[in-house]
Short mmCIF file of C-alpha atoms in Angstrom, two decimals:
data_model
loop_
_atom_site.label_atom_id
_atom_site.label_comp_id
_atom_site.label_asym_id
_atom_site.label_seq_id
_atom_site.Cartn_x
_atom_site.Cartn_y
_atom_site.Cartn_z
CA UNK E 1408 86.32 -35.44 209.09
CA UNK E 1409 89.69 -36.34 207.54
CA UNK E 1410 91.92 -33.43 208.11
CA UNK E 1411 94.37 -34.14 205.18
CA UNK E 1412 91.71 -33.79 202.31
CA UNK E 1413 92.58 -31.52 200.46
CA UNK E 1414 90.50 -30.12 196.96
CA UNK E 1415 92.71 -29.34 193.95
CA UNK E 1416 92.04 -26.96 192.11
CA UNK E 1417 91.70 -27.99 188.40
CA UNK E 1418 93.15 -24.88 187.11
CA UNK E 1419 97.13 -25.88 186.60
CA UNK E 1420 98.67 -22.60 187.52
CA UNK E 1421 96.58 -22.04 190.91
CA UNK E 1422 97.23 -26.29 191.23
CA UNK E 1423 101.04 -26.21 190.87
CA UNK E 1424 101.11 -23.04 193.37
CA UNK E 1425 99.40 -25.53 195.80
CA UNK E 1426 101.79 -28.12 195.26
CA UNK E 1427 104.61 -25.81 195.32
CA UNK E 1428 103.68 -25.26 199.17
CA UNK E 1429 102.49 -28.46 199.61
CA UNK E 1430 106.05 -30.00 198.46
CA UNK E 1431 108.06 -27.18 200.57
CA UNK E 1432 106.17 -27.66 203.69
CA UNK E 1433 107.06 -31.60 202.83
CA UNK E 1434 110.54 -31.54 202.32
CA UNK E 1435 111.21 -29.00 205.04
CA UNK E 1436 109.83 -31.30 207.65
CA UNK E 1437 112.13 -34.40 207.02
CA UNK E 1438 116.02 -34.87 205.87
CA UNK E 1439 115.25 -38.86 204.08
CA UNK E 1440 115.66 -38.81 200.70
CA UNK E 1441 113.25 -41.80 200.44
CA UNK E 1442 110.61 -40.31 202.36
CA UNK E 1443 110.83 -37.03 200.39
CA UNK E 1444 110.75 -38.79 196.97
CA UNK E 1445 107.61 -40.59 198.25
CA UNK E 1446 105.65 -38.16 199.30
CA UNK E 1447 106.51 -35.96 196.61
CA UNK E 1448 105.12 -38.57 194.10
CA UNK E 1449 102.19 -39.81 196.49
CA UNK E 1450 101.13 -36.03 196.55
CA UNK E 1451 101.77 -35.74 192.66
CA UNK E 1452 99.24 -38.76 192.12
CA UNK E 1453 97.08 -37.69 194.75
CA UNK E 1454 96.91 -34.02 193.05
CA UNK E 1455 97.11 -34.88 189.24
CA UNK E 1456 94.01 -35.75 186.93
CA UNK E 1457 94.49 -38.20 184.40
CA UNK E 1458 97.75 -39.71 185.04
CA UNK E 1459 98.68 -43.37 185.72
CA UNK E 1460 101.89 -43.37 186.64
CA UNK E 1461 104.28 -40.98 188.53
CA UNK E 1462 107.87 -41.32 190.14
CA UNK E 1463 111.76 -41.29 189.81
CA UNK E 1464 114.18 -42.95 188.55
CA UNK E 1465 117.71 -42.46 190.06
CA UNK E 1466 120.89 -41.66 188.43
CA UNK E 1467 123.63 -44.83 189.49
CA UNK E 1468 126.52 -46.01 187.48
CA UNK E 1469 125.02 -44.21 184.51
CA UNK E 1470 121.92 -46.02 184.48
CA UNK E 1471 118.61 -44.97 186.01
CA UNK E 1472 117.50 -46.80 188.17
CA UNK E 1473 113.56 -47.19 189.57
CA UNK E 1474 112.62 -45.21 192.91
CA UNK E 1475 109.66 -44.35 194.91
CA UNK E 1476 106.67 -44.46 192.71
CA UNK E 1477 102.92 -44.64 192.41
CA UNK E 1478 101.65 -47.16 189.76
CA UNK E 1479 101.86 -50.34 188.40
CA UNK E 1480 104.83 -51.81 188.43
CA UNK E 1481 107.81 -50.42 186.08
CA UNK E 1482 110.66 -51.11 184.75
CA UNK E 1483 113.29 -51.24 186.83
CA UNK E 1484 116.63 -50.04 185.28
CA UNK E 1485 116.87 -47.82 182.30
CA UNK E 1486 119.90 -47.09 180.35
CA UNK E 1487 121.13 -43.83 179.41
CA UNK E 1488 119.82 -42.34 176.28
CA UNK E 1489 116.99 -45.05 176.34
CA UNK E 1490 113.34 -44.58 176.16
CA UNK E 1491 112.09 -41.15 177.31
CA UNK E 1492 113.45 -41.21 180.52
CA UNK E 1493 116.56 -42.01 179.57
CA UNK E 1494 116.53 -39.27 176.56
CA UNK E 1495 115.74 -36.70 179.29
CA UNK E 1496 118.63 -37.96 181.67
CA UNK E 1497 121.30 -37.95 178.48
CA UNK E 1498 119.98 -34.62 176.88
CA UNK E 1499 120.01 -32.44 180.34
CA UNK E 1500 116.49 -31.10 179.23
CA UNK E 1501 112.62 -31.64 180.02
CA UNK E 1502 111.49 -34.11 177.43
CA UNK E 1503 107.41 -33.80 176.98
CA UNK E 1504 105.67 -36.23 174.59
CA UNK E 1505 102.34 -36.25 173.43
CA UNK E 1506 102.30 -39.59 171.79
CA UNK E 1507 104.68 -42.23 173.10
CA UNK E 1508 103.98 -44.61 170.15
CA UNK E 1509 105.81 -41.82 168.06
CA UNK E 1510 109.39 -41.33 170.40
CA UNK E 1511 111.68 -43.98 169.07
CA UNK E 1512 112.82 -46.64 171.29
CA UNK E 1513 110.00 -45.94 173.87
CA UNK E 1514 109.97 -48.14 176.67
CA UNK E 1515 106.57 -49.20 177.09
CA UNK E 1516 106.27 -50.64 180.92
CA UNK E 1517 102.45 -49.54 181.07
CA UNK E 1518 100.78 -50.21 177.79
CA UNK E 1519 97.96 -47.92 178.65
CA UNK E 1520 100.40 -45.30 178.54
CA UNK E 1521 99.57 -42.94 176.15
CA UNK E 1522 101.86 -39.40 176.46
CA UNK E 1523 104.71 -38.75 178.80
CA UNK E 1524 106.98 -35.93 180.61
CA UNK E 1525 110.32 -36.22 182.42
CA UNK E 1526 112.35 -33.51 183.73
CA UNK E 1527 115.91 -33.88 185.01
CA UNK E 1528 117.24 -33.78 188.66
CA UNK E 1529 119.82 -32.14 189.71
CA UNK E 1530 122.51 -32.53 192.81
CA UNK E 1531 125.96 -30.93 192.60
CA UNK E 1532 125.26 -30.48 188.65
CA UNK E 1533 124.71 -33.93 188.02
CA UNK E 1534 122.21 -35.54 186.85
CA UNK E 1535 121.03 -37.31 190.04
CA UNK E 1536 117.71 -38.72 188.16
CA UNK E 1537 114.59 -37.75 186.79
CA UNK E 1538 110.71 -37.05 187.25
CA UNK E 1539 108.70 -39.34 184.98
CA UNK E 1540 105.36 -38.96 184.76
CA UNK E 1541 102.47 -41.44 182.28
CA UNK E 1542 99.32 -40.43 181.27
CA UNK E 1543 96.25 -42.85 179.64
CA UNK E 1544 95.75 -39.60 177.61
CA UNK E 1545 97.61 -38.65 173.89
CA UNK E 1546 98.61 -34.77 174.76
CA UNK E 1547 97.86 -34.73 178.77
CA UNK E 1548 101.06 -32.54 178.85
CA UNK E 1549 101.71 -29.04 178.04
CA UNK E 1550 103.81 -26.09 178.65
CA UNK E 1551 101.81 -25.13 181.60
CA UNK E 1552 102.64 -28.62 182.86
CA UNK E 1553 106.39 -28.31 182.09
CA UNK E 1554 106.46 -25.29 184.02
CA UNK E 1555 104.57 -25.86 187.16
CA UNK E 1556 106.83 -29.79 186.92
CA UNK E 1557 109.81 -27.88 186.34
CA UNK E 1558 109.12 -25.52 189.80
CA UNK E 1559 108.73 -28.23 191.76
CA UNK E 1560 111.53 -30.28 191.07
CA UNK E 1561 113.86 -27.13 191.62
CA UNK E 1562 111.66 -27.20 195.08
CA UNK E 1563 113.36 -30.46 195.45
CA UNK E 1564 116.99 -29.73 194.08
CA UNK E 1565 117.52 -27.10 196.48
CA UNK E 1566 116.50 -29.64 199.52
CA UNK E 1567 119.11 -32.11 197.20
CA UNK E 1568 121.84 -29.55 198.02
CA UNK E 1569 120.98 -29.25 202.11
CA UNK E 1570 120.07 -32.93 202.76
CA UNK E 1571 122.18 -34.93 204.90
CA UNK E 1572 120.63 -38.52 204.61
CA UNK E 1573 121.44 -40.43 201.47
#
């Protein structure tokens, strides 16, 4: 029997109170920032229905630029205030889209992309890069989402501001 199989629940608040344990346990057991941001979008993917793409992009020289992710293939640098990722990292503030053919200047790396969320990272209060996360499906996202996204990436700031390996 394979010991790491895990059911999700399909309900989204008793799902992201999984993950939120699932993620601490995670990031308590290793100080990589690599590893952490792996896992954390491995388990993501793993636990999320009807996404097809999930992973950062890190803040450097005021660009963002692509980290550990689970998908096809993206694009790799992203400027400030472009596309929604980019629009998230600029503004400071969760950007959820329901339609990505309606957010001017998407950046459309998946065409089977169909809505979008991001939320902001934080380190030091800087924008140290985002959460970006694709669906196949117009409106996947909602506020339940942007909540339960939102508590686990402040899971993951508050490792930011312990963690010794860059």
């Amino acid at each position: 029997m394979d010991r790491n199989f895990i059911t999700y629940p399909k309900e989204k608040d008793a799902l992201y109170r999984l993950l939120k344990v699932r993620l601490q346990g995670m990031a308590d057991s290793t100080p990589d920032l690599i590893a952490n941001l792996a896992n954390m979008s491995a388990l993501l993917n793993q636990a999320m229905t009807d996404i097809n793409w999930v992973g950062f992009y890190l803040m450097k020289n005021g660009r963002l630029i692509l980290g550990p992710f689970q998908g096809k293939p993206a694009c790799v640098e992203i400027p400030a205030g472009q596309g929604v990722c980019g629009a998230a990292a600029e503004r400071d503030e969760i950007v959820l889209v329901e339609n990505v053919h309606e957010f001017p200047g998407h950046i459309a790396c998946d065409s089977a992309s169909q809505s979008e969320i991001v939320i902001p990272m934080h380190k030091d209060g800087e924008i140290f890069g985002v959460l970006d996360i694709d669906s196949p499906i117009i409106a996947r996202f909602d506020e339940e989402d942007r909540r339960g996204l939102y508590e686990l990436v402040l899971i993951f700031e508050r490792w930011l501001e312990t963690e010794r390996d860059e």
